[in-house]
GROMACS .gro file of C-alpha atoms in nm:
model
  185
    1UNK     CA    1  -0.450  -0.164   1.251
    2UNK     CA    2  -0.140  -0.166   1.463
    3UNK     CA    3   0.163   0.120   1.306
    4UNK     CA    4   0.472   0.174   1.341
    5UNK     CA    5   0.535   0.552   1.378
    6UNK     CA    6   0.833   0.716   1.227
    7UNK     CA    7   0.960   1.113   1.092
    8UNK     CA    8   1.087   1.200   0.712
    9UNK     CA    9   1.330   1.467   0.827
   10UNK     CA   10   1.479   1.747   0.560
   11UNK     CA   11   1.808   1.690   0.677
   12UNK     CA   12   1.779   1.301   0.676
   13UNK     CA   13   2.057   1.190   0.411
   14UNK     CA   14   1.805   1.049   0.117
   15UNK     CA   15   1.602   1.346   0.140
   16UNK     CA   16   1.908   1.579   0.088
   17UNK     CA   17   2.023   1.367  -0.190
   18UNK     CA   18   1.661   1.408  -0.350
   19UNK     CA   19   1.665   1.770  -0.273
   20UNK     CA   20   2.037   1.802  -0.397
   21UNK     CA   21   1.926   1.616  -0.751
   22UNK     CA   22   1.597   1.762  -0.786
   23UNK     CA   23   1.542   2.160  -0.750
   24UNK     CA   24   1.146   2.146  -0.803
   25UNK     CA   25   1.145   1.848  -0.503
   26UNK     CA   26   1.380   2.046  -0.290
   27UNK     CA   27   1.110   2.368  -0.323
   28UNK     CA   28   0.863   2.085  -0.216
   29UNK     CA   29   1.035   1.913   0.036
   30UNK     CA   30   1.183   2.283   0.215
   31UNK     CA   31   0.777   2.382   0.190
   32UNK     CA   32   0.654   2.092   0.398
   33UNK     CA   33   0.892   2.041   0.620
   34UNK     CA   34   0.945   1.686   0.829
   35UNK     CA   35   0.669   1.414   0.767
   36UNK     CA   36   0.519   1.170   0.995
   37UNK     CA   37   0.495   0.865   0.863
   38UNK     CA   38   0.404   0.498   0.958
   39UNK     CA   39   0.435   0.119   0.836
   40UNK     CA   40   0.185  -0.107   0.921
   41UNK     CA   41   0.297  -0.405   1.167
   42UNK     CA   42   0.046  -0.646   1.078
   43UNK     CA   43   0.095  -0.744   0.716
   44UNK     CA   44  -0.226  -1.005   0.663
   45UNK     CA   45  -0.490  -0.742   0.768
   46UNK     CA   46  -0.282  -0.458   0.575
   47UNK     CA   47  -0.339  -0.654   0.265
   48UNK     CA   48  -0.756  -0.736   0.360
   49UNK     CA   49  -0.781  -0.354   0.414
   50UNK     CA   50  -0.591  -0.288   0.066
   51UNK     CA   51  -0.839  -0.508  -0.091
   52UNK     CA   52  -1.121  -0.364   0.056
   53UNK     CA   53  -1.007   0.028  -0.030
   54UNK     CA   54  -0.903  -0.063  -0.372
   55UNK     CA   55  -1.117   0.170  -0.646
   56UNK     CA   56  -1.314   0.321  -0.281
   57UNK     CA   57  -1.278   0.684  -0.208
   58UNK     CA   58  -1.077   0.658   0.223
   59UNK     CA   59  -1.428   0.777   0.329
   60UNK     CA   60  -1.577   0.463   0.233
   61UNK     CA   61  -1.283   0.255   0.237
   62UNK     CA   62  -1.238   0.260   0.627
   63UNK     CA   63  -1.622   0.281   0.679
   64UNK     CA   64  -1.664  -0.124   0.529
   65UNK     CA   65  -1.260  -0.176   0.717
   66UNK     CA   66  -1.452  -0.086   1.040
   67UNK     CA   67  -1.743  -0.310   0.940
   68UNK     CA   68  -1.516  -0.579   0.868
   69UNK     CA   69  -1.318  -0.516   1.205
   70UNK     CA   70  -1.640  -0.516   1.381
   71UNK     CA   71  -1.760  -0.884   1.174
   72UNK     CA   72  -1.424  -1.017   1.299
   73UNK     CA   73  -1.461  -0.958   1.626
   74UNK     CA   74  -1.190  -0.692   1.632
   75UNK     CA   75  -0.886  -0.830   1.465
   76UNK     CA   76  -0.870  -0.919   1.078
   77UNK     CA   77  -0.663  -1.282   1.077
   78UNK     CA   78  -0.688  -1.576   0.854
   79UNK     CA   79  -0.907  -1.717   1.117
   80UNK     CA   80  -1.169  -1.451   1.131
   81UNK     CA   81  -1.217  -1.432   0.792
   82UNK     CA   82  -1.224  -1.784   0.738
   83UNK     CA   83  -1.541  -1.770   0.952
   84UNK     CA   84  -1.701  -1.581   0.732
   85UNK     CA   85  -1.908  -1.620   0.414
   86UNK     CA   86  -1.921  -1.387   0.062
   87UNK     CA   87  -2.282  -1.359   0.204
   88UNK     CA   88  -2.115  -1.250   0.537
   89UNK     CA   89  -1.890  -1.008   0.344
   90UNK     CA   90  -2.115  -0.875   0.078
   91UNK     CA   91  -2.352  -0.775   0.372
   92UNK     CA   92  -2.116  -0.518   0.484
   93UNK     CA   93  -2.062  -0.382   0.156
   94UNK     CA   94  -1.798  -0.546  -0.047
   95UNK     CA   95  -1.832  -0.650  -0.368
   96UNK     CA   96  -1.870  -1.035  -0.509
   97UNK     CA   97  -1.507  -1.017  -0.643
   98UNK     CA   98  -1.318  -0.815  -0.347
   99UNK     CA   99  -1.548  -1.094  -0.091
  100UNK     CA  100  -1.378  -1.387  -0.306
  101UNK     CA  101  -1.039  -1.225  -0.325
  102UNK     CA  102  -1.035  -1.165   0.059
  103UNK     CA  103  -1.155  -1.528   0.111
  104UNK     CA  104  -0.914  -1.691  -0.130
  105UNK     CA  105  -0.632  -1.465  -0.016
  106UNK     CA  106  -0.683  -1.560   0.402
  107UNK     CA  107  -0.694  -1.970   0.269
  108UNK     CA  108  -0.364  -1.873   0.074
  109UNK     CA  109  -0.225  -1.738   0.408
  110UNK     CA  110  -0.383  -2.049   0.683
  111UNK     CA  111  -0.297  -2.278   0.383
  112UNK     CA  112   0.090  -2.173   0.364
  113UNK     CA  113   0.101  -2.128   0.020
  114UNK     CA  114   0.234  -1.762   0.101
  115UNK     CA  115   0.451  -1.683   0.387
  116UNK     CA  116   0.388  -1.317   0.502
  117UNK     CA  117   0.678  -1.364   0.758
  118UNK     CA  118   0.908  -1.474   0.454
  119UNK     CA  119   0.812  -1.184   0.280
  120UNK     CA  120   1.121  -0.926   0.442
  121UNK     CA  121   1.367  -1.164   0.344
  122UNK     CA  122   1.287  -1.103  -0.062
  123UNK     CA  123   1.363  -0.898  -0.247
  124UNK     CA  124   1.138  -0.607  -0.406
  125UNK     CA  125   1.086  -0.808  -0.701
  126UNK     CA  126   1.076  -1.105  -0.559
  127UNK     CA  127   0.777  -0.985  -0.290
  128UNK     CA  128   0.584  -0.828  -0.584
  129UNK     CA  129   0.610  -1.159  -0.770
  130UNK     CA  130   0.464  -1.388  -0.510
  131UNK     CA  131   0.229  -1.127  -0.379
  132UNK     CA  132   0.069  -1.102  -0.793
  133UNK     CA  133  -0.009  -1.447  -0.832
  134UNK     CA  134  -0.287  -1.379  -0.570
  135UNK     CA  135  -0.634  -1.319  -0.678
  136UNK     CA  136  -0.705  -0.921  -0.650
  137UNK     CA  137  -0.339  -0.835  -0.569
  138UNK     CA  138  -0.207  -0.644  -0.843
  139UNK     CA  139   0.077  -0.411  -0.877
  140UNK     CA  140  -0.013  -0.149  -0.677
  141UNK     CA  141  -0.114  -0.320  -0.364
  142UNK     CA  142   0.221  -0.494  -0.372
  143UNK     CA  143   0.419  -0.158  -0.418
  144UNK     CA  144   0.187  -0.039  -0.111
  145UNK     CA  145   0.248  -0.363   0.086
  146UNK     CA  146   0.645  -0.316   0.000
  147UNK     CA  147   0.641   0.123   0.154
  148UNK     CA  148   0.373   0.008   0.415
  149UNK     CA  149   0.458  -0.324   0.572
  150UNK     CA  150   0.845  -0.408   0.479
  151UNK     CA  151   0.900  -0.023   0.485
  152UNK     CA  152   1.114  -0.072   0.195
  153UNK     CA  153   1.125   0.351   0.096
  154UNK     CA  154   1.280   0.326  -0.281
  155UNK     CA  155   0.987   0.224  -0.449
  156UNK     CA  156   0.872   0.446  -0.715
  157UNK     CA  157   0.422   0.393  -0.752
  158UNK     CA  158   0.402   0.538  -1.069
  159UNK     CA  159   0.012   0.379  -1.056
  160UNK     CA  160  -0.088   0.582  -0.767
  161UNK     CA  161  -0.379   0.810  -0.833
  162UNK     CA  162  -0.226   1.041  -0.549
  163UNK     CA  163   0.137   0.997  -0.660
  164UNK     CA  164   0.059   1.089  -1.057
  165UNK     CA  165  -0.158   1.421  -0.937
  166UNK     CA  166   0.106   1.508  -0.692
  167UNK     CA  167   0.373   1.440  -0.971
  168UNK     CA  168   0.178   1.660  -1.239
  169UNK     CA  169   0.160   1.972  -1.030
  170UNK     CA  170   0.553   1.943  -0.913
  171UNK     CA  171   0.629   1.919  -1.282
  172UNK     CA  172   0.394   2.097  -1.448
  173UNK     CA  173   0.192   1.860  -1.682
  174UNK     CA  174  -0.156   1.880  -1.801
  175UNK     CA  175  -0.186   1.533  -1.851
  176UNK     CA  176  -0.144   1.223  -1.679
  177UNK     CA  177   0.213   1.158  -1.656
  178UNK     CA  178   0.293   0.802  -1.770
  179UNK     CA  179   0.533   0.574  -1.659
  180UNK     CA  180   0.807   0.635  -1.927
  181UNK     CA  181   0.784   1.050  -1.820
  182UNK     CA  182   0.798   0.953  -1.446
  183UNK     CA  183   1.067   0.740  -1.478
  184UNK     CA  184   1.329   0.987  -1.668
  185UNK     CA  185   1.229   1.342  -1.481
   0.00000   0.00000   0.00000
């Protein structure tokens, strides 16, 4: 998948302001120094890859994304994927559901009932909206879609797995943090 590469600097002006408002994030943020970071330049094969890692440990995840890659010929478009059956999809080790949701969601695209260009002109809310009424895109793989593709960097994924652990060991909780907590630390 084609990136984007950029750096999360400590002295970039958001960061500062996070660091200024939030001691325990400042500790974090002086500890680990500038970030690398990318976005993802093509958004239909983000979202097919999204699909396919959703509930998947990485490990797994980008083994079947390779296999998919490879079944496509090399690039995941509406096109390639239209060529392909659940039969075709299930072989390389996706489930019934994520085959159909991959399927339905590359007719949705070749189809124009969703505009992936149109996308960056929308607002957050407005993205998340249009990208939900998809079949297997839920809230999280919008939010991901919104830091990822439109590189849109004030979006809070309070349904991360990886965002919630890294949340409970900044501030200390034993639990799962829930939405409500995340929301007012």
């Amino acid at each position: 998948m084609e990136q984007s590469k950029f750096w999360i600097l400590p002295d970039d002006i958001a960061v500062e302001s996070l660091s200024h408002c939030d001691k325990r994030l400042a500790k974090v943020i002086e500890k680990i120094g500038p970030i690398e970071c990318s976005y993802h330049l093509d958004a239909f094969s983000f979202i097919v890859e999204e699909i396919v890692g959703q509930m998947l440990s990485n490990k797994v995840a980008d083994v079947i994304s390779q296999r998919l890659y490879d079944k496509c010929g090399g690039a995941i478009t509406p096109e390639s994927i239209e060529r392909l059956s659940i039969s075709d999809l299930r072989g390389i080790g996706l489930s019934n559901a994520k085959s159909g949701y991959i399927l339905s969601f590359a007719a949705s695209v070749k189809n124009e009932e969703i505009d992936l260009n149109r996308l960056k002109l929308q607002s957050d809310a407005e993205v998340m909206k249009k990208l939900m009424k998809l079949r297997g895109i839920g809230s999280w793989t919008s939010k991901m879609f919104l830091l990822f593709v439109l590189n849109r960097p004030d979006i809070l994924p309070y349904e991360d797995g990886a965002f919630q652990q890294a949340f409970a060991w900044i501030y200390e909780y034993d639990e799962k943090p829930t939405k409500s907590i995340i929301e007012t630390q």
